[in-house]
Short mmCIF file of C-alpha atoms and ligand atoms in Angstrom, two decimals:
data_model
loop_
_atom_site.label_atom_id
_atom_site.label_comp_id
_atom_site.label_asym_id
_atom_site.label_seq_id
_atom_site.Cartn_x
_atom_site.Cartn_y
_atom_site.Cartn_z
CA UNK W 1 -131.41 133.99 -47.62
CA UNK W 2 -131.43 136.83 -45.34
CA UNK W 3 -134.77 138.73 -44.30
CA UNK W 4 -134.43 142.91 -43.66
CA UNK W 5 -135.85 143.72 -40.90
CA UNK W 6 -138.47 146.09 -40.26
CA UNK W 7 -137.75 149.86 -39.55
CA UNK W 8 -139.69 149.63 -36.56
CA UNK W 9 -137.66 147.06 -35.41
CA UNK W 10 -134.33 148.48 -36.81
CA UNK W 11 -135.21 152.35 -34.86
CA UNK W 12 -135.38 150.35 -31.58
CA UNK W 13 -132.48 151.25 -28.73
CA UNK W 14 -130.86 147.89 -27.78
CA UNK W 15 -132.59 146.51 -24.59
CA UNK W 16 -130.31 147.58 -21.28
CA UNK W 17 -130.44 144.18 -19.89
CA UNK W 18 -129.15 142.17 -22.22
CA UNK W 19 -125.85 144.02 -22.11
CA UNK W 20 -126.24 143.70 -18.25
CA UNK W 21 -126.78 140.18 -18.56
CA UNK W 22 -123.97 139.35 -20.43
CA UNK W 23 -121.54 141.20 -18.00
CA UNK W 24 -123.11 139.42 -15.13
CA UNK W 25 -122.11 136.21 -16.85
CA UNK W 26 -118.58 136.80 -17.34
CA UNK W 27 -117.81 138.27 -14.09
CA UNK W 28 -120.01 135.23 -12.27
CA UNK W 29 -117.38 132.88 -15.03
CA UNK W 30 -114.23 134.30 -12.76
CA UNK W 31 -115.94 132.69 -10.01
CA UNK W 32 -117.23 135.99 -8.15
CA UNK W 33 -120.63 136.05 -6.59
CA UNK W 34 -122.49 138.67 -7.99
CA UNK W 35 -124.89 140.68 -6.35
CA UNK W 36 -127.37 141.76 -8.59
CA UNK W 37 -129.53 145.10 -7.63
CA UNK W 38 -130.13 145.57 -11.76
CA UNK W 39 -133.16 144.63 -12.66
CA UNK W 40 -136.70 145.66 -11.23
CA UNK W 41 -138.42 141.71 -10.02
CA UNK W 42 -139.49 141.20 -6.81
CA UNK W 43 -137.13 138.39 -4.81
CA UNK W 44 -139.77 137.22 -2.93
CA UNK W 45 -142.56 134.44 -3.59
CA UNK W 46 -145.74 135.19 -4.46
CA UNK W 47 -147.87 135.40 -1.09
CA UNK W 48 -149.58 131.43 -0.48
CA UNK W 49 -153.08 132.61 -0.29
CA UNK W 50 -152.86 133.80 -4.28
CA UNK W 51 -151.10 130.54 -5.25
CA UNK W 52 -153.70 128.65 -3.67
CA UNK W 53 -156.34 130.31 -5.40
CA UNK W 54 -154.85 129.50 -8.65
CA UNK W 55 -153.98 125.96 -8.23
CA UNK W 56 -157.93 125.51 -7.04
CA UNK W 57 -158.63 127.95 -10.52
CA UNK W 58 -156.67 125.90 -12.30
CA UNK W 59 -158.61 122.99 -12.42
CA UNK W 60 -161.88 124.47 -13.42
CA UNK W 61 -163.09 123.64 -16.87
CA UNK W 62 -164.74 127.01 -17.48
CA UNK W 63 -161.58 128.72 -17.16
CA UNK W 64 -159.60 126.42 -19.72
CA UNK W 65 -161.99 128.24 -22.67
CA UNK W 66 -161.23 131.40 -24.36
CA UNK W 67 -161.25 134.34 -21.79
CA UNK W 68 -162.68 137.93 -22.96
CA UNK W 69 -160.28 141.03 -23.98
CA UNK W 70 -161.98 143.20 -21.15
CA UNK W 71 -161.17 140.39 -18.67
CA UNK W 72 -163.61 138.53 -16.20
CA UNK W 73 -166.46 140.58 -14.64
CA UNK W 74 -165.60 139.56 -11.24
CA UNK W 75 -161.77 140.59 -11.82
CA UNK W 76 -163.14 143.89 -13.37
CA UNK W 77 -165.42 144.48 -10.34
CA UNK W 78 -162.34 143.75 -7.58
CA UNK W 79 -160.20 146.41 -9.73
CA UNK W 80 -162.74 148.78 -9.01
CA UNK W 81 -163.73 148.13 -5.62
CA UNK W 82 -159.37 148.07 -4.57
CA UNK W 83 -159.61 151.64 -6.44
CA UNK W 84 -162.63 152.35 -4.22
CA UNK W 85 -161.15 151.04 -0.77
CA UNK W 86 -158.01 152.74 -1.79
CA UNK W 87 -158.55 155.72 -3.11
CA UNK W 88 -162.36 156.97 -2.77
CA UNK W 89 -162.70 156.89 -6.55
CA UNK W 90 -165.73 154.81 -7.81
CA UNK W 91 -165.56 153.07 -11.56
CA UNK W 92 -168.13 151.26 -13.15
CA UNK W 93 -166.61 147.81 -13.84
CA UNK W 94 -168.40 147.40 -17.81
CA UNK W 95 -167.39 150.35 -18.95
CA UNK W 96 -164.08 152.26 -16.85
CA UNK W 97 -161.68 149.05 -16.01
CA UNK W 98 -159.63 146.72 -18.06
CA UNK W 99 -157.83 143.68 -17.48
CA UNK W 100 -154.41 143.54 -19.12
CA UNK W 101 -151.82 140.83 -19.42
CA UNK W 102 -149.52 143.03 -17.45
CA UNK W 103 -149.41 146.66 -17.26
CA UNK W 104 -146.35 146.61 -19.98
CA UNK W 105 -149.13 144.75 -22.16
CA UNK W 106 -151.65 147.64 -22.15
CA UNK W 107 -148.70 150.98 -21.91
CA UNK W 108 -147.63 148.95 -25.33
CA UNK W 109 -150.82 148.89 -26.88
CA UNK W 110 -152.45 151.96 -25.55
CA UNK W 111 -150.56 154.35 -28.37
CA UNK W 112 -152.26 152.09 -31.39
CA UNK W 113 -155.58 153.85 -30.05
CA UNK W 114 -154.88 157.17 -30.01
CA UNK W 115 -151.77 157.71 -32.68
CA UNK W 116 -150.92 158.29 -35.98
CA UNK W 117 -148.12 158.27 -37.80
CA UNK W 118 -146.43 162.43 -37.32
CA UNK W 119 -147.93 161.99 -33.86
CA UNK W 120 -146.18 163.18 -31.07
CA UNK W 121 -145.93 161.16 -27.81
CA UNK W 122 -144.81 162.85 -24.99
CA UNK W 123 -142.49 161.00 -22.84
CA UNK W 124 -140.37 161.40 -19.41
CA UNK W 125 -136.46 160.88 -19.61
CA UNK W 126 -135.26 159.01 -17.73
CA UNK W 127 -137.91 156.29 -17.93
CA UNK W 128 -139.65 152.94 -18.15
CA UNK W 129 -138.41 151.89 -21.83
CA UNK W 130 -142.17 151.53 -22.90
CA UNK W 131 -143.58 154.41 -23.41
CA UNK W 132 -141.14 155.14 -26.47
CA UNK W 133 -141.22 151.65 -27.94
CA UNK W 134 -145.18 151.66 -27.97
CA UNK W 135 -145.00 155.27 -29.85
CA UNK W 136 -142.46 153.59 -31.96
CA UNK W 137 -144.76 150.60 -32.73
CA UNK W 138 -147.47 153.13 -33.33
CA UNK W 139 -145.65 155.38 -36.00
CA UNK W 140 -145.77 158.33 -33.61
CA UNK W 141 -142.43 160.53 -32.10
CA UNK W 142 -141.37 160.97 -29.12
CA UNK W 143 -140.77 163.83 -27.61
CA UNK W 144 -138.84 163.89 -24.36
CA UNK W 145 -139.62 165.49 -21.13
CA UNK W 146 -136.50 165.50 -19.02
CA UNK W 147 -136.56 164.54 -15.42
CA UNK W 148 -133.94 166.32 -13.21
CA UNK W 149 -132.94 166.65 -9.90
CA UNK W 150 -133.82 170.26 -9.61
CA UNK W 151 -137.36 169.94 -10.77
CA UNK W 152 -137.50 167.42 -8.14
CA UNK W 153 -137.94 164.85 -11.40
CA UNK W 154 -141.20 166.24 -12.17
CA UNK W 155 -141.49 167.43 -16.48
CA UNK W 156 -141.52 171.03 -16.86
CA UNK W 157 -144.18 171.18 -18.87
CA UNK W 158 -143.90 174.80 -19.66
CA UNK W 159 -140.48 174.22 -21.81
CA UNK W 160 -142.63 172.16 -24.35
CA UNK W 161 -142.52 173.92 -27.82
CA UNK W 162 -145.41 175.25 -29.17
CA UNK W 163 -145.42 173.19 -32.47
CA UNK W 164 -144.69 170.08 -30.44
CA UNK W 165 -148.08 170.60 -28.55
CA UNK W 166 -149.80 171.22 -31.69
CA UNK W 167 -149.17 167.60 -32.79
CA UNK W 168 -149.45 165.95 -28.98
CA UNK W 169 -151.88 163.19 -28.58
CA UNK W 170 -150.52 161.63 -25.01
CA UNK W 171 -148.11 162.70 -22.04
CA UNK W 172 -147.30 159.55 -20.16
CA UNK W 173 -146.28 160.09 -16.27
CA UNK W 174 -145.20 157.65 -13.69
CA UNK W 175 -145.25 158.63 -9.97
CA UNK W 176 -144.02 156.98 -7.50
CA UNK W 177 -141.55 156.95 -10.15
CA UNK W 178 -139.02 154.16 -11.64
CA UNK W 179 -135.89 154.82 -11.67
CA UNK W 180 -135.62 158.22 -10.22
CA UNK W 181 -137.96 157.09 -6.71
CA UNK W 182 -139.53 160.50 -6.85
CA UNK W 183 -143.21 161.24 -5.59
CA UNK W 184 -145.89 163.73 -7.59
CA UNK W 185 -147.49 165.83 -5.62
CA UNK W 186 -151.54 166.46 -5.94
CA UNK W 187 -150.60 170.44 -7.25
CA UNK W 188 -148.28 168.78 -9.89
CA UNK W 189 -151.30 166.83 -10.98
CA UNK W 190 -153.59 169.84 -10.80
CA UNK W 191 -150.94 171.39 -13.21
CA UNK W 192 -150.79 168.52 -15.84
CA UNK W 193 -154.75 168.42 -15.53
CA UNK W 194 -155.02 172.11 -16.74
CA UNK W 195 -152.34 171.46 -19.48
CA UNK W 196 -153.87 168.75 -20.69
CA UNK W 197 -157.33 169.96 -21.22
CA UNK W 198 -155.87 173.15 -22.70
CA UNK W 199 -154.10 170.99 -25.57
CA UNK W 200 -156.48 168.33 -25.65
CA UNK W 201 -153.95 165.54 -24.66
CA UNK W 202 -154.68 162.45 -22.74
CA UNK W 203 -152.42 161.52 -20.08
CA UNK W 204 -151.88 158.12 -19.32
CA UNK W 205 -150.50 157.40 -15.85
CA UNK W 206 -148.35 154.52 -14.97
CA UNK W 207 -149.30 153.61 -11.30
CA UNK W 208 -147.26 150.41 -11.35
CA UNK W 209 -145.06 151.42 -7.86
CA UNK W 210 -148.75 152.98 -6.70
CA UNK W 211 -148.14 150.49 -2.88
CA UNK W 212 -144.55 150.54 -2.86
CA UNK W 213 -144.59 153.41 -0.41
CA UNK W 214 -142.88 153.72 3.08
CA UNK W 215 -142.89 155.71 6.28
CA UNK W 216 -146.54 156.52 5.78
CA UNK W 217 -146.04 157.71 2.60
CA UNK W 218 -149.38 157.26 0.53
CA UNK W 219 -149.78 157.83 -3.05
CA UNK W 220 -152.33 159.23 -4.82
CA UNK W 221 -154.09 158.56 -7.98
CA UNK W 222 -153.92 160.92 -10.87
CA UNK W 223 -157.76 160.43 -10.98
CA UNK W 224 -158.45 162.02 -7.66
CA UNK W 225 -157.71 164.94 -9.02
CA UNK W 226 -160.53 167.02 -10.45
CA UNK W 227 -161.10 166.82 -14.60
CA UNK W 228 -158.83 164.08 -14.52
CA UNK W 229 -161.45 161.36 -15.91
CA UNK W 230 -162.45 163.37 -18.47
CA UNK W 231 -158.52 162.84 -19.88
CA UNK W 232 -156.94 160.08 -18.33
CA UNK W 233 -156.24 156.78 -17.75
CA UNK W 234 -154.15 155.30 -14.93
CA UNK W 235 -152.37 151.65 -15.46
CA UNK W 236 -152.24 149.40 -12.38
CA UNK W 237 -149.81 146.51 -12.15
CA UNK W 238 -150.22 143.44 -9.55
CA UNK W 239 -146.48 142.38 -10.15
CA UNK W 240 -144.65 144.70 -7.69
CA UNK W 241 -147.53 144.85 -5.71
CA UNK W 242 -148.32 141.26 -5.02
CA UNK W 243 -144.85 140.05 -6.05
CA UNK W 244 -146.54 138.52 -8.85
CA UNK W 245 -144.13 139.42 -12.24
CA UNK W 246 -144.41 136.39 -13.47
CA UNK W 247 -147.96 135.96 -13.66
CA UNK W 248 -148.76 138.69 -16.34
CA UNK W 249 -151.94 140.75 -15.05
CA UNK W 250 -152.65 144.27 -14.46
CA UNK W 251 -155.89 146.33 -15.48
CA UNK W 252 -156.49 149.80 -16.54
CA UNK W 253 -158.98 151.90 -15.16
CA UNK W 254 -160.44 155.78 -16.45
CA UNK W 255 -162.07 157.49 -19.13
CA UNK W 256 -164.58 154.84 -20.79
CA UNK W 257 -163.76 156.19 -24.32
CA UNK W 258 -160.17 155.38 -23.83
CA UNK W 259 -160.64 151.68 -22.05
CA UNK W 260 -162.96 151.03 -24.82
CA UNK W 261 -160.51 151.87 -27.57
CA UNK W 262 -158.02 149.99 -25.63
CA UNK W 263 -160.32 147.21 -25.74
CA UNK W 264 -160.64 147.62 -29.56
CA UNK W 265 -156.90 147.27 -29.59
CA UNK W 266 -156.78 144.28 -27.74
CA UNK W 267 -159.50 142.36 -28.73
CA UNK W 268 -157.69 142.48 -32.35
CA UNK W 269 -154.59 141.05 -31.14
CA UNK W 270 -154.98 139.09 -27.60
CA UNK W 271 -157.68 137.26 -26.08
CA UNK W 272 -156.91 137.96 -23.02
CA UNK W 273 -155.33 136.07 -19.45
CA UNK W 274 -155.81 132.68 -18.30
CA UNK W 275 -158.92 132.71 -16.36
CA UNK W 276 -157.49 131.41 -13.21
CA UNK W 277 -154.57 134.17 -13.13
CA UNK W 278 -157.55 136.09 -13.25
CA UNK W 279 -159.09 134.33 -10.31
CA UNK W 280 -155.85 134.50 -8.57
CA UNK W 281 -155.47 138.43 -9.24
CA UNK W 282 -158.79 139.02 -7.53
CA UNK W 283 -158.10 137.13 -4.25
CA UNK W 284 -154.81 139.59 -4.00
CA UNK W 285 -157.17 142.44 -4.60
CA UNK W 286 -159.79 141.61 -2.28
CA UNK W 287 -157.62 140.68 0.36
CA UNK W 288 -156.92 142.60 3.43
CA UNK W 289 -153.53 143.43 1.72
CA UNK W 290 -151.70 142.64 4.57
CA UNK W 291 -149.38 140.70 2.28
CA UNK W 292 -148.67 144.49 0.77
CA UNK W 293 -147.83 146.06 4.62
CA UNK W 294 -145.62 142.97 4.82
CA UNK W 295 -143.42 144.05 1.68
CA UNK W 296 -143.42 147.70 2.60
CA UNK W 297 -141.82 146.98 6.01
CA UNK W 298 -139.13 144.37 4.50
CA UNK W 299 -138.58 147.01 1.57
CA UNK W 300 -137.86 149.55 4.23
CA UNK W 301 -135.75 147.80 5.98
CA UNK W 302 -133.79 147.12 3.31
CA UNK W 303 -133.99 150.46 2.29
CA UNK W 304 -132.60 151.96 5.75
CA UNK W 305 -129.54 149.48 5.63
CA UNK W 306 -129.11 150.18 1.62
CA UNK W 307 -128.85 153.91 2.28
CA UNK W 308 -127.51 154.62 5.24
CA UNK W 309 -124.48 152.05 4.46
CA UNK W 310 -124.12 154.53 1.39
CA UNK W 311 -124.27 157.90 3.65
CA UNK W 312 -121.84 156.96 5.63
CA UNK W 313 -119.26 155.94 2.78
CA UNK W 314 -119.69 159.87 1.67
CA UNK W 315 -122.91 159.34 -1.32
CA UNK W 316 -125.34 161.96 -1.44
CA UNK W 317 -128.15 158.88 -1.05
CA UNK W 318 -131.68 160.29 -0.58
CA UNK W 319 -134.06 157.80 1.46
CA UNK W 320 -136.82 157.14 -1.04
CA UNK W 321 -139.76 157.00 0.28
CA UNK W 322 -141.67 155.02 -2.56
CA UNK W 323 -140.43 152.28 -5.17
CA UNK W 324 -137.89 149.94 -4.68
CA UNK W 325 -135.12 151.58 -6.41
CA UNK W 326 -131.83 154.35 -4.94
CA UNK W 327 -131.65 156.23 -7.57
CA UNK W 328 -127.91 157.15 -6.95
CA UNK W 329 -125.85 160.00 -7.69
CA UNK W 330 -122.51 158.53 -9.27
CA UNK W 331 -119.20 160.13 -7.82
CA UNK W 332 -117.74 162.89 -9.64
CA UNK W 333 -115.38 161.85 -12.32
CA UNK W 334 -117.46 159.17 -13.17
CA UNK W 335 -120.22 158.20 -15.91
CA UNK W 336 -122.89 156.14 -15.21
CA UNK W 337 -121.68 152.93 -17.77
CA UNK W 338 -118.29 153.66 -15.86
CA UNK W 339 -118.85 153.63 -12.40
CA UNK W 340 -121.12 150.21 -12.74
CA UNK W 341 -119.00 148.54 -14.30
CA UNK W 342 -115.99 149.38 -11.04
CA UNK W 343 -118.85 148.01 -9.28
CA UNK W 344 -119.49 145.13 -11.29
CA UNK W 345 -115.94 143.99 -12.19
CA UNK W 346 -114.00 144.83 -8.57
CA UNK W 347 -116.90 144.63 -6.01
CA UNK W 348 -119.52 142.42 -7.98
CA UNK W 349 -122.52 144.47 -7.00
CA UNK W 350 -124.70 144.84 -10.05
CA UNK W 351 -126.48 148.10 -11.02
CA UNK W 352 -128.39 149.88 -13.71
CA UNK W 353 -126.27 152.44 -15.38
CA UNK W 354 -129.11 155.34 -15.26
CA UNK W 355 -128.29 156.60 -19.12
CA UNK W 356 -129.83 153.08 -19.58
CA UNK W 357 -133.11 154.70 -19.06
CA UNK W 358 -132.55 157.67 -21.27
CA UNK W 359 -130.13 160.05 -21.80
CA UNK W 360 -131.37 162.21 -18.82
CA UNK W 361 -130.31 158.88 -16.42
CA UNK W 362 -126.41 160.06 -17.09
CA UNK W 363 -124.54 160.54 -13.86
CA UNK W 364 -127.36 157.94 -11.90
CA UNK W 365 -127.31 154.39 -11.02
CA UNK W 366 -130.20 152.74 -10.15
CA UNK W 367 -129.97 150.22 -7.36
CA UNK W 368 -133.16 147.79 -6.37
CA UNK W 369 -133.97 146.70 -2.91
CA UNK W 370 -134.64 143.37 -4.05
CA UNK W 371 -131.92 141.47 -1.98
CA UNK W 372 -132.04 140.02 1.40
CA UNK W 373 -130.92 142.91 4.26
CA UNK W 374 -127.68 140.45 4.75
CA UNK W 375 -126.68 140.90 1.38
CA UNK W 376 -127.40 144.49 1.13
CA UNK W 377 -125.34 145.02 4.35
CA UNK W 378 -122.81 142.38 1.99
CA UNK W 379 -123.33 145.32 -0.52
CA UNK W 380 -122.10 148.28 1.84
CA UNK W 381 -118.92 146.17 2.58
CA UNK W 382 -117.85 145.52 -0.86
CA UNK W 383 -117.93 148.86 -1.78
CA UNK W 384 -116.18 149.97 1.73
CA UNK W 385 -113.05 147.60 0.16
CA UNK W 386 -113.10 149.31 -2.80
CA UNK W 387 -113.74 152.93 -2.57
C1 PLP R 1 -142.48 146.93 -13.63
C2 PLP R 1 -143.10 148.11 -14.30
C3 PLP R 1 -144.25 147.97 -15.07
C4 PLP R 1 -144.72 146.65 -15.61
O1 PLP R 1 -145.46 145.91 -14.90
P1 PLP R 1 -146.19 144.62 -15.48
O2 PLP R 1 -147.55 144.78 -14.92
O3 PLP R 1 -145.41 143.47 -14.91
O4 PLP R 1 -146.18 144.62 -16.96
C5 PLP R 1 -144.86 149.10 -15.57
N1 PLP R 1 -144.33 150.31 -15.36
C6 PLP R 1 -143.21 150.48 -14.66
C7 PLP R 1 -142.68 151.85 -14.47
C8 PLP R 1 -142.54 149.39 -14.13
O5 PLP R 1 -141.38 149.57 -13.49
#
């Protein structure tokens, strides 16, 4: 007997990675030693310290019970005071924060709040697959918001039709931004504030790259910026961060009416995290987040040997100076599937085609620092044999 499966499921775009995956395998099968720059995941361990505090968690009875769908008190009350230390911006830890199992966990859910079915989700191309599978899940559409080179990857929000706005519930942004790299300025947030609160849409921010800055770059929160909290929310993520992808936590912090629908979400279909992943999370936020300076300077210097290897064999390579992805022009005569697979199959350097993040990704490859320098300076010699 064979089981249809639902539309919801049938509507989805097949997952980039699996694709990648497969290719990796059969080029790794001919006995080359593959590269791989694909896929967003940290290389490095998760700092001792945080592992420590785990395996003591670990063995606590009270955290082997149910946890609660807002998340510990204590975890909730780090959140805020990291957003306080880092940004100025005070939330009150009952009502404005929310632990999530992962940031993915809560950008999924966040659309069953707020959407109905005829709905319109507006969402960035090219982008983080999420934010169009949870309007998917939800019933609503997605409308795109293309990110190009010439806006400096910023959505022009002025080029949304009028009967499109009518029928917006949420914009979803994400600055520092994966894949393109690309930094929001405080007047682009000013701008999306007053667009917002003319429509009466909520804009959910994905700060998941929010310390993956370099050369003094900081970033700033989409809730520093005034009438933001009355319309936003703002996802954190400790996996880039804290190298901790694995581990599944993140919180969400903002407008209370929003967290608490969130929470109505969530209490209906998870119980939360682990308690001692919770314990874990706060002794990486209340640290003196060295670890995080750490990262930063072996992302840059990864970075610096990435892209000036690629300067100097003739790409037009910007230095990005957040995330830990080149978002890389692909030379001309070339499409995006096309050039990484000559990569793939005759250098074995692996890379995200950038059409796998949306249409608006053709002509890009995404590359991610997450590869020894060696191997990166490995990287710049493959390509010099076969360019
Ligand atoms: C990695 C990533 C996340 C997901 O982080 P988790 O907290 O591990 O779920 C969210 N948004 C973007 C843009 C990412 O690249």
């Amino acid at each position: 007997m064979t089981f249809k499966k639902s539309d919801r499921l049938q509507q989805l775009p097949p997952y980039l990675f699996v694709d990648l995956d497969r290719k990796k395998t059969e080029v790794q099968a001919k006995g080359v030693d593959v590269i791989d720059l694909g896929i967003g995941d940290p290389d490095l361990p998760t700092p001792r310290f945080i592992v420590e505090r785990m395996m003591a968690a670990v063995q606590e009875a009270r955290y082997h019970r149910y946890p609660s769908s807002l998340g510990r008190a204590s975890l909730r009350k780090a959140a805020a005071n990291w957003c306080k230390k880092r940004f100025g911006l005070s939330f009150d830890p009952e009502s404005e924060v929310i632990v999530l199992i992962g940031s993915k966990e809560g950008i999924a859910h966040f659309p069953l709040a707020f959407v109905n079915p005829g709905d319109v989700v507006l969402v960035p191309t090219p982008a983080y697959p999420v934010y169009h599978i949870g309007t998917l899940f939800s019933g609503g559409e997605t409308y795109y918001l293309p990110l190009t080179a010439e806006n400096d990857f910023l959505p022009d929000l002025d080029a949304i039709p009028g009967d499109v706005l009518k029928r917006a519930r949420i914009l979803w942004l994400n600055y520092p931004n994966n894949p393109t790299a690309a930094t929001a300025p405080p007047e682009f947030f000013a701008k999306v504030v007053d667009f917002a609160e003319r429509h009466g849409i909520i804009v959910c921010h994905d700060a998941a790259y929010s310390e993956m800055t370099y050369d003094g770059y900081r970033a700033p929160s989409f809730l520093e910026t005034p009438g933001a909290r009355g319309l936003g929310v703002e996802f954190y993520s400790l996996s880039k961060t804290y190298n901790m992808t694995g581990w599944r936590i993140g919180f969400a912090v903002g407008n209370p009416d929003m967290i608490a629908a969130l929470k109505q979400v969530k209490s209906n279909i998870d119980s939360g995290q682990f308690g001692a992943i919770q314990e874990a999370a706060i002794a990486a936020l209340e640290s003196d987040q060295s670890c995080v300076r750490e990262m930063q300077d072996i992302y840059t210097r990864r970075r610096n040997t990435l892209v000036t290897g690629l300067q100097a064999l003739g790409f037009d390579a910007p230095l990005p100076k957040s995330t830990f992805y080149v978002w890389l022009r692909v030379p001309g005569g070339y499409t995006s599937q096309a050039f990484s697979a000559l990569l793939l199959e005759q250098a074995g350097v692996l890379c995200t085609p950038g059409n796998g993040f949306g249409d608006a990704g053709e002509g890009y490859v995404r590359m991610a620092l997450t590869v020894p320098r060696n191997q990166m300076q490995e990287v710049i010699q493959r390509l010099e044999a076969i360019l």
